[in-house]
PDB file of C-alpha atoms and ligand atoms in Angstrom:
ATOM      1  CA  UNK A 201       0.000   0.000   0.000  1.00 82.00           C
ATOM      2  CA  UNK A 202       1.368   3.431  -0.825  1.00 92.00           C
ATOM      3  CA  UNK A 203       0.983   6.406   1.476  1.00 96.00           C
ATOM      4  CA  UNK A 204       1.754  10.098   1.323  1.00 97.00           C
ATOM      5  CA  UNK A 205       2.852  12.489   4.029  1.00 98.00           C
ATOM      6  CA  UNK A 206       2.541  16.249   3.566  1.00 98.00           C
ATOM      7  CA  UNK A 207       4.747  18.390   5.793  1.00 98.00           C
ATOM      8  CA  UNK A 208       4.047  22.093   5.532  1.00 97.00           C
ATOM      9  CA  UNK A 209       5.058  25.038   7.632  1.00 94.00           C
ATOM     10  CA  UNK A 210       7.137  28.203   7.737  1.00 92.00           C
ATOM     11  CA  UNK A 211      10.782  28.315   6.724  1.00 85.00           C
ATOM     12  CA  UNK A 212      13.324  27.049   9.210  1.00 87.00           C
ATOM     13  CA  UNK A 213      10.974  24.872  11.266  1.00 92.00           C
ATOM     14  CA  UNK A 214      13.024  21.807  10.315  1.00 91.00           C
ATOM     15  CA  UNK A 215      10.641  20.440   7.672  1.00 94.00           C
ATOM     16  CA  UNK A 216      13.325  19.079   5.366  1.00 92.00           C
ATOM     17  CA  UNK A 217      15.379  17.360   8.097  1.00 93.00           C
ATOM     18  CA  UNK A 218      12.264  15.722   9.479  1.00 96.00           C
ATOM     19  CA  UNK A 219      10.673  14.864   6.128  1.00 97.00           C
ATOM     20  CA  UNK A 220      13.925  13.351   4.863  1.00 95.00           C
ATOM     21  CA  UNK A 221      14.284  11.191   7.979  1.00 96.00           C
ATOM     22  CA  UNK A 222      10.645  10.050   7.856  1.00 97.00           C
ATOM     23  CA  UNK A 223      11.103   9.095   4.190  1.00 96.00           C
ATOM     24  CA  UNK A 224      14.275   7.182   4.960  1.00 94.00           C
ATOM     25  CA  UNK A 225      12.720   5.330   7.889  1.00 95.00           C
ATOM     26  CA  UNK A 226       9.654   4.329   5.881  1.00 95.00           C
ATOM     27  CA  UNK A 227      11.292   3.686   2.505  1.00 93.00           C
ATOM     28  CA  UNK A 228       9.257   6.485   0.885  1.00 95.00           C
ATOM     29  CA  UNK A 229      10.506   8.961  -1.700  1.00 94.00           C
ATOM     30  CA  UNK A 230      11.385  12.377  -0.272  1.00 95.00           C
ATOM     31  CA  UNK A 231      10.565  15.500  -2.227  1.00 96.00           C
ATOM     32  CA  UNK A 232      11.736  18.934  -1.064  1.00 95.00           C
ATOM     33  CA  UNK A 233       9.418  21.143  -3.120  1.00 97.00           C
ATOM     34  CA  UNK A 234      11.036  24.378  -1.931  1.00 95.00           C
ATOM     35  CA  UNK A 235      14.158  23.391  -3.871  1.00 96.00           C
ATOM     36  CA  UNK A 236      12.121  23.557  -7.083  1.00 97.00           C
ATOM     37  CA  UNK A 237      10.924  27.119  -6.383  1.00 97.00           C
ATOM     38  CA  UNK A 238      14.508  27.996  -5.508  1.00 97.00           C
ATOM     39  CA  UNK A 239      15.659  26.741  -8.915  1.00 98.00           C
ATOM     40  CA  UNK A 240      13.086  28.987 -10.615  1.00 98.00           C
ATOM     41  CA  UNK A 241      14.268  31.901  -8.443  1.00 98.00           C
ATOM     42  CA  UNK A 242      17.859  31.229  -9.493  1.00 98.00           C
ATOM     43  CA  UNK A 243      16.781  31.058 -13.122  1.00 98.00           C
ATOM     44  CA  UNK A 244      15.156  34.518 -12.887  1.00 98.00           C
ATOM     45  CA  UNK A 245      18.313  35.954 -11.290  1.00 98.00           C
ATOM     46  CA  UNK A 246      20.536  34.409 -13.956  1.00 97.00           C
ATOM     47  CA  UNK A 247      18.352  35.727 -16.748  1.00 97.00           C
ATOM     48  CA  UNK A 248      18.476  39.232 -15.232  1.00 97.00           C
ATOM     49  CA  UNK A 249      14.736  39.223 -14.463  1.00 98.00           C
ATOM     50  CA  UNK A 250      13.573  40.902 -11.251  1.00 98.00           C
ATOM     51  CA  UNK A 251      11.963  38.061  -9.239  1.00 97.00           C
ATOM     52  CA  UNK A 252       9.378  40.576  -7.982  1.00 96.00           C
ATOM     53  CA  UNK A 253       8.229  41.381 -11.532  1.00 98.00           C
ATOM     54  CA  UNK A 254       5.329  38.915 -11.688  1.00 97.00           C
ATOM     55  CA  UNK A 255       4.606  39.501 -15.367  1.00 97.00           C
ATOM     56  CA  UNK A 256       8.183  38.862 -16.476  1.00 98.00           C
ATOM     57  CA  UNK A 257       8.502  35.860 -14.153  1.00 98.00           C
ATOM     58  CA  UNK A 258       5.259  34.390 -15.555  1.00 98.00           C
ATOM     59  CA  UNK A 259       6.623  34.778 -19.090  1.00 97.00           C
ATOM     60  CA  UNK A 260       9.890  33.143 -18.097  1.00 95.00           C
ATOM     61  CA  UNK A 261       8.342  30.205 -16.182  1.00 95.00           C
ATOM     62  CA  UNK A 262       7.800  27.872 -19.164  1.00 94.00           C
ATOM     63  CA  UNK A 263      11.512  28.146 -20.095  1.00 95.00           C
ATOM     64  CA  UNK A 264      12.808  27.183 -16.655  1.00 96.00           C
ATOM     65  CA  UNK A 265      14.036  23.631 -17.196  1.00 96.00           C
ATOM     66  CA  UNK A 266      13.815  22.395 -13.603  1.00 97.00           C
ATOM     67  CA  UNK A 267      14.331  18.715 -12.909  1.00 96.00           C
ATOM     68  CA  UNK A 268      14.638  16.653  -9.779  1.00 95.00           C
ATOM     69  CA  UNK A 269      16.813  13.567  -9.493  1.00 94.00           C
ATOM     70  CA  UNK A 270      18.218  11.319  -6.785  1.00 91.00           C
ATOM     71  CA  UNK A 271      21.872  10.450  -6.239  1.00 90.00           C
ATOM     72  CA  UNK A 272      22.759   7.962  -3.527  1.00 85.00           C
ATOM     73  CA  UNK A 273      19.257   8.510  -2.176  1.00 82.00           C
ATOM     74  CA  UNK A 274      19.709  12.279  -1.929  1.00 87.00           C
ATOM     75  CA  UNK A 275      17.587  14.731  -3.893  1.00 92.00           C
ATOM     76  CA  UNK A 276      19.412  16.863  -6.440  1.00 96.00           C
ATOM     77  CA  UNK A 277      17.916  19.757  -8.403  1.00 97.00           C
ATOM     78  CA  UNK A 278      18.942  20.562 -11.952  1.00 98.00           C
ATOM     79  CA  UNK A 279      18.458  23.744 -13.916  1.00 98.00           C
ATOM     80  CA  UNK A 280      18.989  23.315 -17.639  1.00 97.00           C
ATOM     81  CA  UNK A 281      20.810  20.064 -16.847  1.00 97.00           C
ATOM     82  CA  UNK A 282      23.203  21.755 -14.371  1.00 97.00           C
ATOM     83  CA  UNK A 283      23.223  20.565 -10.761  1.00 98.00           C
ATOM     84  CA  UNK A 284      22.286  23.661  -8.726  1.00 98.00           C
ATOM     85  CA  UNK A 285      21.535  21.876  -5.429  1.00 96.00           C
ATOM     86  CA  UNK A 286      24.117  23.902  -3.493  1.00 94.00           C
ATOM     87  CA  UNK A 287      23.720  27.233  -5.295  1.00 96.00           C
ATOM     88  CA  UNK A 288      19.997  27.429  -4.535  1.00 96.00           C
ATOM     89  CA  UNK A 289      20.754  27.676  -0.787  1.00 89.00           C
ATOM     90  CA  UNK A 290      22.296  31.144  -1.115  1.00 87.00           C
ATOM     91  CA  UNK A 291      20.341  33.874   0.745  1.00 83.00           C
ATOM     92  CA  UNK A 292      19.639  35.892  -2.422  1.00 91.00           C
ATOM     93  CA  UNK A 293      18.150  32.774  -4.004  1.00 95.00           C
ATOM     94  CA  UNK A 294      15.934  32.279  -0.913  1.00 89.00           C
ATOM     95  CA  UNK A 295      14.579  35.786  -1.379  1.00 89.00           C
ATOM     96  CA  UNK A 296      14.073  35.238  -5.119  1.00 95.00           C
ATOM     97  CA  UNK A 297      12.318  31.890  -4.494  1.00 95.00           C
ATOM     98  CA  UNK A 298       9.889  33.543  -2.113  1.00 90.00           C
ATOM     99  CA  UNK A 299       9.002  36.114  -4.795  1.00 93.00           C
ATOM    100  CA  UNK A 300       8.677  33.767  -7.785  1.00 96.00           C
ATOM    101  CA  UNK A 301       6.639  31.303  -5.715  1.00 94.00           C
ATOM    102  CA  UNK A 302       3.900  33.950  -5.495  1.00 92.00           C
ATOM    103  CA  UNK A 303       3.416  33.840  -9.279  1.00 96.00           C
ATOM    104  CA  UNK A 304       0.490  31.543 -10.222  1.00 95.00           C
ATOM    105  CA  UNK A 305       2.076  30.432 -13.536  1.00 96.00           C
ATOM    106  CA  UNK A 306       5.128  29.205 -11.623  1.00 97.00           C
ATOM    107  CA  UNK A 307       2.998  27.379  -9.045  1.00 96.00           C
ATOM    108  CA  UNK A 308       0.890  25.587 -11.668  1.00 96.00           C
ATOM    109  CA  UNK A 309       4.009  24.157 -13.316  1.00 96.00           C
ATOM    110  CA  UNK A 310       5.640  23.143 -10.050  1.00 97.00           C
ATOM    111  CA  UNK A 311       2.490  21.510  -8.651  1.00 97.00           C
ATOM    112  CA  UNK A 312       2.068  19.537 -11.878  1.00 96.00           C
ATOM    113  CA  UNK A 313       5.657  18.277 -11.644  1.00 95.00           C
ATOM    114  CA  UNK A 314       5.316  17.461  -7.958  1.00 96.00           C
ATOM    115  CA  UNK A 315       2.184  15.383  -8.533  1.00 96.00           C
ATOM    116  CA  UNK A 316       3.880  13.566 -11.423  1.00 94.00           C
ATOM    117  CA  UNK A 317       6.895  12.725  -9.234  1.00 91.00           C
ATOM    118  CA  UNK A 318       4.593  11.463  -6.445  1.00 90.00           C
ATOM    119  CA  UNK A 319       2.523   9.208  -8.684  1.00 91.00           C
ATOM    120  CA  UNK A 320       2.732   5.530  -7.833  1.00 88.00           C
ATOM    121  CA  UNK A 321       5.176   5.946  -4.920  1.00 89.00           C
ATOM    122  CA  UNK A 322       4.921   6.390  -1.220  1.00 95.00           C
ATOM    123  CA  UNK A 323       6.134   9.953  -0.686  1.00 96.00           C
ATOM    124  CA  UNK A 324       7.015  12.425   1.989  1.00 97.00           C
ATOM    125  CA  UNK A 325       6.839  15.953   0.610  1.00 97.00           C
ATOM    126  CA  UNK A 326       7.643  19.166   2.347  1.00 96.00           C
ATOM    127  CA  UNK A 327       6.626  22.647   1.321  1.00 95.00           C
ATOM    128  CA  UNK A 328       3.962  25.260   1.989  1.00 93.00           C
ATOM    129  CA  UNK A 329       0.929  24.016   0.040  1.00 94.00           C
ATOM    130  CA  UNK A 330       1.353  20.236   0.028  1.00 96.00           C
ATOM    131  CA  UNK A 331      -1.595  19.484   2.310  1.00 96.00           C
ATOM    132  CA  UNK A 332      -3.781  22.276   0.951  1.00 95.00           C
ATOM    133  CA  UNK A 333      -3.066  21.916  -2.773  1.00 95.00           C
ATOM    134  CA  UNK A 334      -0.520  19.383  -4.056  1.00 97.00           C
ATOM    135  CA  UNK A 335      -1.733  16.307  -2.127  1.00 97.00           C
ATOM    136  CA  UNK A 336      -5.196  17.145  -0.792  1.00 96.00           C
ATOM    137  CA  UNK A 337      -5.797  13.444  -0.033  1.00 96.00           C
ATOM    138  CA  UNK A 338      -2.482  12.850   1.750  1.00 97.00           C
ATOM    139  CA  UNK A 339      -2.519   9.991   4.259  1.00 97.00           C
ATOM    140  CA  UNK A 340      -1.077  12.338   6.882  1.00 98.00           C
ATOM    141  CA  UNK A 341      -0.771  16.115   6.882  1.00 98.00           C
ATOM    142  CA  UNK A 342       1.574  17.738   9.357  1.00 98.00           C
ATOM    143  CA  UNK A 343       1.856  21.475   9.913  1.00 97.00           C
ATOM    144  CA  UNK A 344       5.268  21.921  11.483  1.00 97.00           C
ATOM    145  CA  UNK A 345       5.858  25.140  13.380  1.00 96.00           C
ATOM    146  CA  UNK A 346       8.595  26.519  15.631  1.00 96.00           C
ATOM    147  CA  UNK A 347       9.059  29.857  17.355  1.00 96.00           C
ATOM    148  CA  UNK A 348      10.715  32.486  15.089  1.00 95.00           C
ATOM    149  CA  UNK A 349      13.630  32.883  17.523  1.00 95.00           C
ATOM    150  CA  UNK A 350      14.303  29.134  17.419  1.00 95.00           C
ATOM    151  CA  UNK A 351      14.181  29.086  13.624  1.00 95.00           C
ATOM    152  CA  UNK A 352      16.419  32.139  13.340  1.00 95.00           C
ATOM    153  CA  UNK A 353      18.997  30.726  15.763  1.00 94.00           C
ATOM    154  CA  UNK A 354      19.152  27.498  13.771  1.00 90.00           C
ATOM    155  CA  UNK A 355      19.514  29.319  10.438  1.00 88.00           C
ATOM    156  CA  UNK A 356      22.093  31.694  11.914  1.00 92.00           C
ATOM    157  CA  UNK A 357      24.252  28.732  12.998  1.00 92.00           C
ATOM    158  CA  UNK A 358      23.963  27.189   9.518  1.00 86.00           C
ATOM    159  CA  UNK A 359      24.960  30.425   7.799  1.00 86.00           C
ATOM    160  CA  UNK A 360      27.838  31.035  10.187  1.00 90.00           C
ATOM    161  CA  UNK A 361      29.180  27.529   9.549  1.00 90.00           C
ATOM    162  CA  UNK A 362      29.516  28.379   5.854  1.00 84.00           C
ATOM    163  CA  UNK A 363      31.135  31.730   6.649  1.00 86.00           C
ATOM    164  CA  UNK A 364      28.158  33.970   5.760  1.00 82.00           C
ATOM    165  CA  UNK A 365      28.433  37.438   7.341  1.00 86.00           C
ATOM    166  CA  UNK A 366      24.749  37.810   8.350  1.00 88.00           C
ATOM    167  CA  UNK A 367      23.999  38.805  11.945  1.00 94.00           C
ATOM    168  CA  UNK A 368      21.382  37.019  14.057  1.00 95.00           C
ATOM    169  CA  UNK A 369      19.036  40.003  13.812  1.00 96.00           C
ATOM    170  CA  UNK A 370      19.317  40.088  10.035  1.00 94.00           C
ATOM    171  CA  UNK A 371      18.501  36.391   9.897  1.00 93.00           C
ATOM    172  CA  UNK A 372      15.515  36.841  12.223  1.00 94.00           C
ATOM    173  CA  UNK A 373      14.215  39.743  10.158  1.00 94.00           C
ATOM    174  CA  UNK A 374      14.577  37.774   6.915  1.00 90.00           C
ATOM    175  CA  UNK A 375      12.635  34.870   8.463  1.00 90.00           C
ATOM    176  CA  UNK A 376       9.823  37.133   9.671  1.00 92.00           C
ATOM    177  CA  UNK A 377       9.626  38.788   6.257  1.00 90.00           C
ATOM    178  CA  UNK A 378       9.469  35.437   4.460  1.00 85.00           C
ATOM    179  CA  UNK A 379       6.720  34.254   6.846  1.00 89.00           C
ATOM    180  CA  UNK A 380       4.775  37.394   6.073  1.00 90.00           C
ATOM    181  CA  UNK A 381       5.297  37.092   2.314  1.00 86.00           C
ATOM    182  CA  UNK A 382       4.543  33.348   2.218  1.00 85.00           C
ATOM    183  CA  UNK A 383       1.351  33.642   4.243  1.00 87.00           C
ATOM    184  CA  UNK A 384      -0.100  36.812   2.703  1.00 90.00           C
ATOM    185  CA  UNK A 385       0.405  36.083  -0.997  1.00 85.00           C
ATOM    186  CA  UNK A 386      -2.739  35.542  -3.087  1.00 87.00           C
ATOM    187  CA  UNK A 387      -1.682  32.254  -4.733  1.00 85.00           C
ATOM    188  CA  UNK A 388      -1.671  29.279  -2.320  1.00 83.00           C
ATOM    189  CA  UNK A 389      -0.628  31.181   0.797  1.00 86.00           C
ATOM    190  CA  UNK A 390       0.976  29.204   3.606  1.00 90.00           C
ATOM    191  CA  UNK A 391      -1.826  27.976   5.835  1.00 90.00           C
ATOM    192  CA  UNK A 392      -2.597  24.894   7.841  1.00 94.00           C
ATOM    193  CA  UNK A 393      -4.922  22.463   6.076  1.00 96.00           C
ATOM    194  CA  UNK A 394      -8.078  21.838   8.101  1.00 96.00           C
ATOM    195  CA  UNK A 395      -7.203  18.175   8.531  1.00 97.00           C
ATOM    196  CA  UNK A 396      -3.513  18.769   9.302  1.00 98.00           C
ATOM    197  CA  UNK A 397      -1.991  17.973  12.684  1.00 98.00           C
ATOM    198  CA  UNK A 398       0.074  20.836  14.092  1.00 97.00           C
ATOM    199  CA  UNK A 399       3.434  19.790  15.547  1.00 97.00           C
ATOM    200  CA  UNK A 400       5.386  22.459  17.423  1.00 97.00           C
ATOM    201  CA  UNK A 401       9.070  21.633  17.087  1.00 95.00           C
ATOM    202  CA  UNK A 402      10.360  24.562  19.193  1.00 95.00           C
ATOM    203  CA  UNK A 403      11.339  22.303  22.081  1.00 94.00           C
ATOM    204  CA  UNK A 404      11.830  19.053  20.193  1.00 95.00           C
ATOM    205  CA  UNK A 405      15.039  17.567  18.851  1.00 94.00           C
ATOM    206  CA  UNK A 406      14.899  16.410  15.232  1.00 93.00           C
ATOM    207  CA  UNK A 407      14.681  12.792  16.416  1.00 96.00           C
ATOM    208  CA  UNK A 408      11.756  13.581  18.700  1.00 97.00           C
ATOM    209  CA  UNK A 409       9.919  15.353  15.893  1.00 97.00           C
ATOM    210  CA  UNK A 410      10.572  12.414  13.542  1.00 97.00           C
ATOM    211  CA  UNK A 411       9.240   9.994  16.153  1.00 97.00           C
ATOM    212  CA  UNK A 412       6.144  12.150  16.545  1.00 97.00           C
ATOM    213  CA  UNK A 413       5.450  12.110  12.792  1.00 98.00           C
ATOM    214  CA  UNK A 414       6.081   8.343  12.582  1.00 97.00           C
ATOM    215  CA  UNK A 415       3.677   7.829  15.481  1.00 97.00           C
ATOM    216  CA  UNK A 416       1.020   9.887  13.711  1.00 97.00           C
ATOM    217  CA  UNK A 417       1.564   7.922  10.499  1.00 97.00           C
ATOM    218  CA  UNK A 418       1.372   4.586  12.342  1.00 96.00           C
ATOM    219  CA  UNK A 419      -1.929   5.763  13.773  1.00 95.00           C
ATOM    220  CA  UNK A 420      -3.245   6.019  10.205  1.00 94.00           C
ATOM    221  CA  UNK A 421      -1.777   2.980   8.488  1.00 93.00           C
ATOM    222  CA  UNK A 422      -0.316   0.713  11.174  1.00 89.00           C
ATOM    223  CA  UNK A 423       3.355   0.099  12.026  1.00 88.00           C
ATOM    224  CA  UNK A 424       5.598   1.942   9.555  1.00 86.00           C
ATOM    225  CA  UNK A 425       9.203   1.932  10.704  1.00 70.00           C
ATOM    226  CA  UNK A 426      11.507  -0.184  12.821  1.00 62.00           C
ATOM    227  CA  UNK A 427      12.712   1.263  16.115  1.00 56.00           C
ATOM    228  CA  UNK A 428      16.101   2.991  16.207  1.00 52.00           C
ATOM    229  CA  UNK A 429      17.829   5.078  13.567  1.00 50.00           C
ATOM    230  CA  UNK A 430      18.565   8.753  13.851  1.00 49.00           C
ATOM    231  CA  UNK A 431      17.372  11.801  11.971  1.00 49.00           C
ATOM    232  CA  UNK A 432      20.099  13.030   9.655  1.00 48.00           C
TER     233      UNK A 432
HETATM  234  O1  LIG B 119      11.253  25.613   1.930  1.00 84.01           O
HETATM  235  P1  LIG B 119      12.166  26.612   1.224  1.00 84.01           P
HETATM  236  O2  LIG B 119      12.683  27.680   2.112  1.00 84.01           O
HETATM  237  O3  LIG B 119      13.261  25.918   0.477  1.00 84.01           O
HETATM  238  O4  LIG B 119      11.236  27.327   0.120  1.00 84.01           O
HETATM  239  C1  LIG B 119      11.706  28.331  -0.727  1.00 84.01           C
HETATM  240  C2  LIG B 119      10.560  29.271  -1.082  1.00 84.01           C
HETATM  241  O5  LIG B 119       9.614  28.599  -1.903  1.00 84.01           O
HETATM  242  C3  LIG B 119       9.798  29.812   0.134  1.00 84.01           C
HETATM  243  O6  LIG B 119       9.784  31.234   0.103  1.00 84.01           O
HETATM  244  C4  LIG B 119       8.398  29.318  -0.018  1.00 84.01           C
HETATM  245  C5  LIG B 119       8.298  28.778  -1.401  1.00 84.01           C
HETATM  246  N1  LIG B 119       7.589  27.498  -1.449  1.00 84.01           N
HETATM  247  C6  LIG B 119       6.288  27.495  -1.838  1.00 84.01           C
HETATM  248  O7  LIG B 119       5.735  28.555  -2.088  1.00 84.01           O
HETATM  249  N2  LIG B 119       5.605  26.332  -1.943  1.00 84.01           N
HETATM  250  C7  LIG B 119       6.212  25.168  -1.648  1.00 84.01           C
HETATM  251  N3  LIG B 119       5.528  24.029  -1.760  1.00 84.01           N
HETATM  252  C8  LIG B 119       7.567  25.151  -1.233  1.00 84.01           C
HETATM  253  C9  LIG B 119       8.233  26.343  -1.123  1.00 84.01           C
END
């Protein structure tokens, strides 16, 4: 029997770490949908198009050759055949992704691709609109939240470890702005699906959050994963 898990929530709540671990523990395919919007954001930047110019971004969307692949079980994202999995993590690409993801033409294409990737597999997908739009019949919908200060501290540590110069306050401000933009846009704003279970990860370790999601999934479809194993 195949199943699908939708994990939505604001940026930095730990969705990808948790979704990836749940997929690994259950043998499902993991799809980080944010990476696809990031690739479109990068494409706009590379083509010299202002990501905030909705009309130009809509015109550009059909040319963005975004593909998802898996290498050694890890998701990679390709733009025009080039592996951009690392590049799309840059802060300016995050900002561009947030802007292009508000453009309906971009969303329609991405949602179509995401549903095609999910077809016939058990999947764990993370994003903003998985439970509300991409997989409305998901076996389990989780809305993962964490306090802004917790999310900012985590992101700040990540950025510092790669030598980025951003201060904690700058990171916090960027997170609050993205929350605002993601939840107030007209096209598929970030919101909790009515049948989603809210999990607050502020005081949970990644392993605890993974266990919580696995427990919720077991409640729907019976035992899903052996004991042991850590979130990566
Ligand atoms: O999860 P992330 O930070 O990698 O997402 C990048 C941007 O893409 C973020 O601003 C929200 C947007 N996004 C979206 O609109 N819908 C999704 N399913 C996933 C991400």
